[in-house]
MMTF fields as JSON, N, C-alpha, C and O atoms, coordinates in Angstrom:
{
  "mmtfVersion": "1.0.0",
  "mmtfProducer": "UNKNOWN",
  "numBonds": 363,
  "numAtoms": 364,
  "numGroups": 91,
  "numChains": 1,
  "numModels": 1,
  "chainsPerModel": [1],
  "groupsPerChain": [91],
  "chainIdList": ["A"],
  "bondAtomList": [4, 2, 8, 6, 12, 10, 16, 14, 20, 18, 24, 22, 28, 26, 32, 30, 36, 34, 40, 38, 44, 42, 48, 46, 52, 50, 56, 54, 60, 58, 64, 62, 68, 66, 72, 70, 76, 74, 80, 78, 84, 82, 88, 86, 92, 90, 96, 94, 100, 98, 104, 102, 108, 106, 112, 110, 116, 114, 120, 118, 124, 122, 128, 126, 132, 130, 136, 134, 140, 138, 144, 142, 148, 146, 152, 150, 156, 154, 160, 158, 164, 162, 168, 166, 172, 170, 176, 174, 180, 178, 184, 182, 188, 186, 192, 190, 196, 194, 200, 198, 204, 202, 208, 206, 212, 210, 216, 214, 220, 218, 224, 222, 228, 226, 232, 230, 236, 234, 240, 238, 244, 242, 248, 246, 252, 250, 256, 254, 260, 258, 264, 262, 268, 266, 272, 270, 276, 274, 280, 278, 284, 282, 288, 286, 292, 290, 296, 294, 300, 298, 304, 302, 308, 306, 312, 310, 316, 314, 320, 318, 324, 322, 328, 326, 332, 330, 336, 334, 340, 338, 344, 342, 348, 346, 352, 350, 356, 354, 360, 358],
  "bondOrderList": [1, 1, 1, 1, 1, 1, 1, 1, 1, 1, 1, 1, 1, 1, 1, 1, 1, 1, 1, 1, 1, 1, 1, 1, 1, 1, 1, 1, 1, 1, 1, 1, 1, 1, 1, 1, 1, 1, 1, 1, 1, 1, 1, 1, 1, 1, 1, 1, 1, 1, 1, 1, 1, 1, 1, 1, 1, 1, 1, 1, 1, 1, 1, 1, 1, 1, 1, 1, 1, 1, 1, 1, 1, 1, 1, 1, 1, 1, 1, 1, 1, 1, 1, 1, 1, 1, 1, 1, 1, 1],
  "groupList": [{"groupName": "MET", "atomNameList": ["N", "CA", "C", "O"], "elementList": ["N", "C", "C", "O"], "formalChargeList": [0, 0, 0, 0], "bondAtomList": [1, 0, 2, 1, 3, 2], "bondOrderList": [1, 1, 2], "singleLetterCode": "M", "chemCompType": "L-PEPTIDE LINKING"}, {"groupName": "ASN", "atomNameList": ["N", "CA", "C", "O"], "elementList": ["N", "C", "C", "O"], "formalChargeList": [0, 0, 0, 0], "bondAtomList": [1, 0, 2, 1, 3, 2], "bondOrderList": [1, 1, 2], "singleLetterCode": "N", "chemCompType": "L-PEPTIDE LINKING"}, {"groupName": "LEU", "atomNameList": ["N", "CA", "C", "O"], "elementList": ["N", "C", "C", "O"], "formalChargeList": [0, 0, 0, 0], "bondAtomList": [1, 0, 2, 1, 3, 2], "bondOrderList": [1, 1, 2], "singleLetterCode": "L", "chemCompType": "L-PEPTIDE LINKING"}, {"groupName": "TRP", "atomNameList": ["N", "CA", "C", "O"], "elementList": ["N", "C", "C", "O"], "formalChargeList": [0, 0, 0, 0], "bondAtomList": [1, 0, 2, 1, 3, 2], "bondOrderList": [1, 1, 2], "singleLetterCode": "W", "chemCompType": "L-PEPTIDE LINKING"}, {"groupName": "PHE", "atomNameList": ["N", "CA", "C", "O"], "elementList": ["N", "C", "C", "O"], "formalChargeList": [0, 0, 0, 0], "bondAtomList": [1, 0, 2, 1, 3, 2], "bondOrderList": [1, 1, 2], "singleLetterCode": "F", "chemCompType": "L-PEPTIDE LINKING"}, {"groupName": "GLN", "atomNameList": ["N", "CA", "C", "O"], "elementList": ["N", "C", "C", "O"], "formalChargeList": [0, 0, 0, 0], "bondAtomList": [1, 0, 2, 1, 3, 2], "bondOrderList": [1, 1, 2], "singleLetterCode": "Q", "chemCompType": "L-PEPTIDE LINKING"}, {"groupName": "PRO", "atomNameList": ["N", "CA", "C", "O"], "elementList": ["N", "C", "C", "O"], "formalChargeList": [0, 0, 0, 0], "bondAtomList": [1, 0, 2, 1, 3, 2], "bondOrderList": [1, 1, 2], "singleLetterCode": "P", "chemCompType": "L-PEPTIDE LINKING"}, {"groupName": "GLY", "atomNameList": ["N", "CA", "C", "O"], "elementList": ["N", "C", "C", "O"], "formalChargeList": [0, 0, 0, 0], "bondAtomList": [1, 0, 2, 1, 3, 2], "bondOrderList": [1, 1, 2], "singleLetterCode": "G", "chemCompType": "PEPTIDE LINKING"}, {"groupName": "ALA", "atomNameList": ["N", "CA", "C", "O"], "elementList": ["N", "C", "C", "O"], "formalChargeList": [0, 0, 0, 0], "bondAtomList": [1, 0, 2, 1, 3, 2], "bondOrderList": [1, 1, 2], "singleLetterCode": "A", "chemCompType": "L-PEPTIDE LINKING"}, {"groupName": "VAL", "atomNameList": ["N", "CA", "C", "O"], "elementList": ["N", "C", "C", "O"], "formalChargeList": [0, 0, 0, 0], "bondAtomList": [1, 0, 2, 1, 3, 2], "bondOrderList": [1, 1, 2], "singleLetterCode": "V", "chemCompType": "L-PEPTIDE LINKING"}, {"groupName": "TYR", "atomNameList": ["N", "CA", "C", "O"], "elementList": ["N", "C", "C", "O"], "formalChargeList": [0, 0, 0, 0], "bondAtomList": [1, 0, 2, 1, 3, 2], "bondOrderList": [1, 1, 2], "singleLetterCode": "Y", "chemCompType": "L-PEPTIDE LINKING"}, {"groupName": "LYS", "atomNameList": ["N", "CA", "C", "O"], "elementList": ["N", "C", "C", "O"], "formalChargeList": [0, 0, 0, 0], "bondAtomList": [1, 0, 2, 1, 3, 2], "bondOrderList": [1, 1, 2], "singleLetterCode": "K", "chemCompType": "L-PEPTIDE LINKING"}, {"groupName": "THR", "atomNameList": ["N", "CA", "C", "O"], "elementList": ["N", "C", "C", "O"], "formalChargeList": [0, 0, 0, 0], "bondAtomList": [1, 0, 2, 1, 3, 2], "bondOrderList": [1, 1, 2], "singleLetterCode": "T", "chemCompType": "L-PEPTIDE LINKING"}, {"groupName": "ILE", "atomNameList": ["N", "CA", "C", "O"], "elementList": ["N", "C", "C", "O"], "formalChargeList": [0, 0, 0, 0], "bondAtomList": [1, 0, 2, 1, 3, 2], "bondOrderList": [1, 1, 2], "singleLetterCode": "I", "chemCompType": "L-PEPTIDE LINKING"}, {"groupName": "ASP", "atomNameList": ["N", "CA", "C", "O"], "elementList": ["N", "C", "C", "O"], "formalChargeList": [0, 0, 0, 0], "bondAtomList": [1, 0, 2, 1, 3, 2], "bondOrderList": [1, 1, 2], "singleLetterCode": "D", "chemCompType": "L-PEPTIDE LINKING"}, {"groupName": "GLU", "atomNameList": ["N", "CA", "C", "O"], "elementList": ["N", "C", "C", "O"], "formalChargeList": [0, 0, 0, 0], "bondAtomList": [1, 0, 2, 1, 3, 2], "bondOrderList": [1, 1, 2], "singleLetterCode": "E", "chemCompType": "L-PEPTIDE LINKING"}, {"groupName": "SER", "atomNameList": ["N", "CA", "C", "O"], "elementList": ["N", "C", "C", "O"], "formalChargeList": [0, 0, 0, 0], "bondAtomList": [1, 0, 2, 1, 3, 2], "bondOrderList": [1, 1, 2], "singleLetterCode": "S", "chemCompType": "L-PEPTIDE LINKING"}, {"groupName": "ARG", "atomNameList": ["N", "CA", "C", "O"], "elementList": ["N", "C", "C", "O"], "formalChargeList": [0, 0, 0, 0], "bondAtomList": [1, 0, 2, 1, 3, 2], "bondOrderList": [1, 1, 2], "singleLetterCode": "R", "chemCompType": "L-PEPTIDE LINKING"}],
  "groupTypeList": [0, 0, 1, 2, 3, 4, 4, 4, 5, 6, 0, 4, 7, 0, 2, 8, 4, 9, 8, 2, 2, 7, 10, 11, 7, 9, 5, 12, 10, 1, 11, 7, 2, 9, 4, 2, 10, 2, 9, 10, 5, 10, 2, 2, 12, 13, 7, 11, 7, 9, 13, 13, 9, 0, 8, 13, 14, 1, 11, 15, 14, 16, 17, 8, 13, 12, 4, 13, 16, 13, 8, 12, 9, 13, 5, 8, 3, 9, 12, 10, 16, 13, 5, 11, 4, 10, 1, 11, 13, 14, 9],
  "groupIdList": [1, 2, 3, 4, 5, 6, 7, 8, 9, 10, 11, 12, 13, 14, 15, 16, 17, 18, 19, 20, 21, 22, 23, 24, 25, 26, 27, 28, 29, 30, 31, 32, 33, 34, 35, 36, 37, 38, 39, 40, 41, 42, 43, 44, 45, 46, 47, 48, 49, 50, 51, 52, 53, 54, 55, 56, 57, 58, 59, 60, 61, 62, 63, 64, 65, 66, 67, 68, 69, 70, 71, 72, 73, 74, 75, 76, 77, 78, 79, 80, 81, 82, 83, 84, 85, 86, 87, 88, 89, 90, 91],
  "secStructList": [7, 2, 2, 2, 2, 2, 2, 7, 7, 2, 2, 2, 2, 2, 2, 2, 2, 2, 2, 2, 2, 2, 2, 2, 2, 2, 2, 2, 6, 7, 2, 2, 2, 2, 2, 2, 2, 2, 2, 2, 2, 2, 2, 2, 2, 2, 2, 2, 2, 2, 2, 2, 2, 2, 2, 2, 2, 6, 6, 7, 7, 2, 2, 2, 2, 2, 2, 2, 2, 2, 2, 2, 2, 2, 2, 2, 2, 2, 2, 2, 2, 2, 2, 2, 2, 2, 2, 2, 7, 7, 7],
  "xCoordList": [19.318, 20.174, 20.765, 21.014, 20.991, 21.57, 20.638, 21.095, 19.324, 18.376, 18.443, 18.312, 18.647, 18.765, 19.998, 19.929, 21.122, 22.371, 22.401, 22.862, 21.917, 22.036, 20.919, 21.145, 19.726, 18.587, 18.119, 17.219, 18.709, 18.421, 16.938, 16.379, 16.317, 14.907, 14.808, 15.158, 14.34, 14.331, 13.412, 13.603, 12.429, 11.527, 12.31, 12.011, 13.306, 14.099, 14.892, 15.105, 15.325, 16.013, 15.096, 15.514, 13.835, 12.873, 12.588, 12.451, 12.502, 12.273, 13.468, 13.3, 14.668, 15.867, 15.867, 16.305, 15.385, 15.301, 14.322, 14.583, 13.193, 12.219, 12.858, 12.656, 13.621, 14.31, 15.326, 15.475, 16.021, 16.975, 16.263, 16.766, 15.102, 14.321, 13.923, 13.985, 13.517, 13.174, 14.363, 14.236, 15.519, 16.743, 17.092, 17.418, 17.024, 17.315, 16.272, 16.603, 15.023, 13.967, 14.195, 13.945, 14.669, 14.954, 16.164, 16.167, 17.182, 18.386, 18.091, 18.633, 17.23, 16.964, 15.645, 15.264, 14.959, 13.652, 12.668, 11.878, 12.725, 11.833, 10.557, 10.563, 9.485, 8.237, 7.667, 7.067, 7.844, 7.332, 8.022, 7.365, 9.348, 10.083, 9.784, 9.657, 9.675, 9.327, 7.923, 7.661, 7.02, 5.661, 5.662, 4.959, 6.448, 6.538, 7.036, 6.509, 8.048, 8.583, 7.571, 7.49, 6.813, 5.798, 4.702, 4.235, 4.286, 3.292, 3.831, 3.114, 5.103, 5.753, 5.746, 5.483, 6.03, 6.044, 4.638, 4.482, 3.627, 2.257, 1.881, 1.234, 2.275, 1.998, 2.696, 2.125, 3.924, 4.631, 3.908, 3.77, 3.455, 2.753, 1.449, 1.143, 0.698, -0.551, -0.256, -0.95, 0.77, 1.145, 1.524, 1.141, 2.274, 2.647, 1.441, 1.368, 0.495, -0.744, -1.535, -2.115, -1.556, -2.242, -1.528, -2.175, -0.209, 0.547, 0.225, 0.15, 0.034, -0.35, -1.683, -1.828, -2.653, -3.982, -3.887, -4.514, -3.104, -2.942, -2.257, -2.626, -1.268, -0.565, -1.487, -1.429, -2.33, -3.277, -4.321, -4.676, -4.817, -5.801, -5.242, -5.963, -3.956, -3.329, -2.803, -2.178, -3.056, -2.631, -1.127, -0.688, -0.364, 1.098, 1.626, 0.904, 2.876, 3.565, 3.514, 3.593, 3.384, 3.273, 4.538, 4.463, 5.695, 6.932, 6.901, 7.367, 6.358, 6.266, 5.306, 5.599, 4.182, 3.212, 3.806, 3.604, 4.541, 5.193, 6.212, 6.26, 7.029, 8.042, 7.396, 7.839, 6.357, 5.668, 5.018, 5.025, 4.464, 3.831, 4.846, 4.585, 6.004, 7.051, 7.538, 7.737, 7.73, 8.166, 7.129, 7.491, 5.861, 4.798, 4.766, 4.555, 4.971, 4.998, 6.178, 6.036, 7.33, 8.494, 8.212, 8.546, 7.6, 7.267, 6.295, 6.44, 5.311, 4.342, 5.033, 4.7, 5.985, 6.714, 7.561, 7.615, 8.218, 9.007, 8.099, 8.432, 6.957, 6.019, 5.512, 5.387, 5.226, 4.778, 5.856, 5.553, 7.1, 8.201, 8.368, 8.591, 8.26, 8.371, 7.191, 7.357, 6.012, 4.835, 5.019, 4.656, 5.58, 5.837, 6.825, 6.644, 7.868, 8.852, 8.201, 8.432, 7.391, 6.701, 5.805, 5.745, 5.116, 4.217, 4.986, 4.436, 6.241, 7.028, 7.744, 8.263, 7.783, 8.457, 7.597, 6.423, 8.196, 7.509, 7.777, 8.892, 6.755, 6.905, 7.499, 7.7],
  "yCoordList": [-49.014, -50.011, -49.502, -50.283, -48.185, -47.64, -47.87, -48.156, -47.745, -47.998, -49.444, -49.732, -50.344, -51.752, -51.97, -52.641, -51.405, -51.635, -50.905, -51.467, -49.656, -48.874, -49.138, -49.084, -49.42, -49.591, -51.042, -51.353, -51.92, -53.356, -53.665, -54.52, -52.956, -53.206, -53.93, -53.36, -55.166, -55.957, -55.395, -55.695, -54.593, -54.03, -53.178, -53.185, -52.45, -51.624, -52.486, -52.093, -53.644, -54.571, -55.07, -55.228, -55.32, -55.777, -54.677, -54.96, -53.434, -52.325, -52.136, -51.828, -52.318, -52.241, -53.374, -53.186, -54.535, -55.67, -55.374, -55.721, -54.731, -54.366, -53.371, -53.471, -52.419, -51.46, -52.171, -51.818, -53.159, -53.934, -54.708, -54.794, -55.269, -55.958, -54.998, -55.349, -53.795, -52.797, -52.435, -52.293, -52.285, -51.976, -53.09, -52.83, -54.326, -55.467, -55.582, -55.946, -55.274, -55.314, -54.306, -54.596, -53.122, -52.096, -52.501, -52.323, -53.039, -53.449, -54.543, -54.532, -55.486, -56.635, -56.514, -57.437, -55.398, -55.188, -56.285, -56.753, -56.682, -57.707, -57.014, -56.308, -57.226, -56.517, -56.884, -56.035, -58.131, -58.556, -57.85, -57.413, -57.739, -57.061, -55.565, -54.967, -54.976, -53.553, -53.338, -52.326, -54.274, -54.172, -54.187, -53.397, -55.083, -55.12, -53.79, -53.273, -53.248, -51.965, -50.839, -49.902, -50.935, -49.924, -49.94, -48.882, -51.123, -51.225, -50.568, -49.835, -50.835, -50.218, -48.687, -47.987, -48.176, -46.732, -46.13, -45.052, -46.828, -46.332, -46.3, -45.356, -47.314, -47.316, -46.156, -45.539, -45.86, -44.706, -43.398, -42.531, -43.265, -42.042, -41.875, -40.781, -42.939, -42.879, -42.572, -41.764, -43.212, -42.964, -41.516, -40.935, -40.932, -39.525, -38.612, -37.578, -38.982, -38.208, -38.248, -37.244, -39.406, -39.537, -38.692, -38.086, -38.656, -37.855, -36.371, -35.644, -35.91, -34.505, -34.219, -33.215, -35.093, -34.896, -34.883, -34.054, -35.801, -35.843, -34.587, -34.073, -34.087, -32.88, -31.668, -30.814, -31.597, -30.482, -30.592, -29.59, -31.814, -32.015, -31.673, -31.157, -31.96, -31.673, -30.253, -29.886, -29.451, -28.056, -27.925, -27.149, -28.706, -28.668, -27.34, -26.567, -27.103, -25.912, -25.859, -26.895, -24.665, -24.536, -25.008, -25.484, -24.887, -25.384, -26.903, -27.458, -27.569, -29.03, -29.462, -30.399, -28.797, -29.128, -28.875, -29.663, -27.771, -27.466, -28.534, -28.987, -28.941, -29.973, -31.29, -31.94, -31.684, -32.941, -32.862, -33.838, -31.708, -31.544, -31.649, -32.29, -31.018, -31.088, -32.528, -33.008, -33.219, -34.617, -35.487, -36.414, -35.197, -35.972, -35.711, -36.635, -34.476, -34.161, -34.865, -35.412, -34.856, -35.558, -37.056, -37.7, -37.612, -39.038, -39.375, -40.403, -38.518, -38.756, -38.7, -39.485, -37.791, -37.696, -38.95, -39.457, -39.448, -40.677, -41.851, -42.64, -41.958, -43.036, -42.933, -43.944, -41.731, -41.513, -41.936, -42.564, -41.598, -41.96, -43.474, -44.017, -44.15, -45.604, -46.228, -47.222, -45.653, -46.151, -46.018, -46.926, -44.893, -44.717, -45.764, -46.318, -46.034, -47.045, -48.416, -49.187, -48.723, -50.02, -50.208, -51.298, -49.151, -49.246, -49.499, -50.075, -49.078, -49.227, -50.564, -50.899, -51.344, -52.634, -53.623, -53.823, -54.235, -55.294, -56.624, -56.901, -57.427, -58.742, -59.721, -60.885],
  "zCoordList": [-14.926, -14.326, -13.015, -12.096, -12.93, -11.692, -10.508, -9.401, -10.74, -9.657, -9.195, -8.005, -10.135, -9.772, -8.908, -7.879, -9.324, -8.591, -7.26, -6.266, -7.214, -5.986, -4.986, -3.777, -5.473, -4.572, -4.487, -3.707, -5.267, -5.233, -5.411, -4.724, -6.343, -6.629, -7.975, -9.009, -7.97, -9.205, -10.294, -11.472, -9.918, -10.925, -11.931, -13.126, -11.439, -12.345, -13.315, -14.462, -12.872, -13.765, -14.861, -16.008, -14.505, -15.493, -16.522, -17.712, -16.067, -16.988, -17.912, -19.092, -17.384, -18.225, -19.247, -20.382, -18.856, -19.776, -20.91, -22.062, -20.589, -21.628, -22.594, -23.805, -22.076, -22.934, -23.825, -24.995, -23.287, -24.076, -25.183, -26.304, -24.874, -25.902, -27.023, -28.201, -26.651, -27.663, -28.525, -29.741, -27.899, -28.638, -29.613, -30.771, -29.145, -30.014, -31.13, -32.258, -30.813, -31.824, -32.93, -34.1, -32.567, -33.571, -34.403, -35.621, -33.761, -34.496, -35.513, -36.618, -35.139, -36.001, -36.773, -37.493, -36.628, -37.254, -36.854, -37.673, -35.599, -35.065, -34.579, -33.57, -35.305, -35.018, -33.647, -32.987, -33.207, -31.911, -30.751, -29.806, -30.823, -29.756, -29.727, -28.659, -30.904, -30.963, -30.415, -29.765, -30.67, -30.13, -28.605, -27.975, -28.01, -26.542, -25.996, -25.01, -26.641, -26.19, -26.417, -25.622, -27.487, -27.766, -26.714, -26.292, -26.286, -25.202, -23.937, -23.256, -23.626, -22.464, -22.586, -21.608, -23.775, -23.987, -23.829, -23.255, -24.336, -24.155, -22.672, -22.218, -21.926, -20.485, -19.78, -18.881, -20.183, -19.612, -19.932, -19.07, -21.164, -21.567, -20.786, -20.311, -20.657, -19.884, -18.424, -17.806, -17.87, -16.475, -16.225, -15.209, -17.147, -16.979, -17.114, -16.45, -17.967, -18.066, -16.768, -16.354, -16.131, -14.836, -13.776, -12.922, -13.834, -12.866, -13.03, -12.04, -14.277, -14.491, -13.821, -13.123, -14.03, -13.437, -11.915, -11.256, -11.36, -9.903, -9.386, -8.331, -10.111, -9.682, -9.709, -8.823, -10.719, -10.797, -9.692, -9.071, -9.442, -8.379, -7.003, -6.149, -6.786, -5.493, -5.391, -4.396, -6.423, -6.454, -6.186, -5.337, -6.936, -6.821, -7.349, -7.979, -7.079, -7.55, -9.077, -9.737, -9.634, -11.092, -11.797, -12.929, -11.155, -11.773, -11.898, -12.893, -10.899, -10.952, -12.059, -12.803, -12.17, -13.214, -14.595, -15.518, -14.733, -16.011, -16.368, -17.512, -15.402, -15.651, -16.052, -16.999, -15.34, -15.65, -17.033, -17.783, -17.363, -18.668, -19.798, -20.816, -19.617, -20.632, -20.783, -21.899, -19.65, -19.702, -20.414, -21.137, -20.216, -20.866, -22.367, -23.152, -22.765, -24.204, -24.87, -25.964, -24.225, -24.771, -24.852, -25.847, -23.807, -23.796, -24.921, -25.583, -25.137, -26.212, -27.571, -28.46, -27.749, -29.001, -29.238, -30.359, -28.198, -28.31, -28.69, -29.574, -28.02, -28.322, -29.756, -30.447, -30.197, -31.575, -32.569, -33.584, -32.285, -33.176, -33.262, -34.343, -32.123, -32.114, -32.855, -33.562, -32.696, -33.409, -34.916, -35.664, -35.372, -36.805, -37.314, -38.398, -36.532, -36.924, -36.968, -37.899, -35.97, -35.904, -37.13, -37.7, -37.528, -38.686, -39.982, -40.921, -40.046, -41.265, -41.369, -42.434, -40.275, -40.322, -41.101, -40.791, -42.11, -42.867, -42.187, -41.745, -42.112, -41.494, -42.462, -42.118]
}
């Protein structure tokens, strides 16, 4: 939300809205809302994986590659956790 307010970019508002939908989906056990948020999380995980490949191809600093790799592992763990929760929701 800070990016929306400080930089006036509506895309950040839309991403915050998707996060809000995921939050509401978890609170109400709404499988459809959790699914939307899960798709968003998978896209983030894939995007971070692409960034790792690009950083390695551009021969970036090893600290940058390490940071991106750690962020990607954390993102994958978050996505995995949400996927486990999604699988446990009964319709």
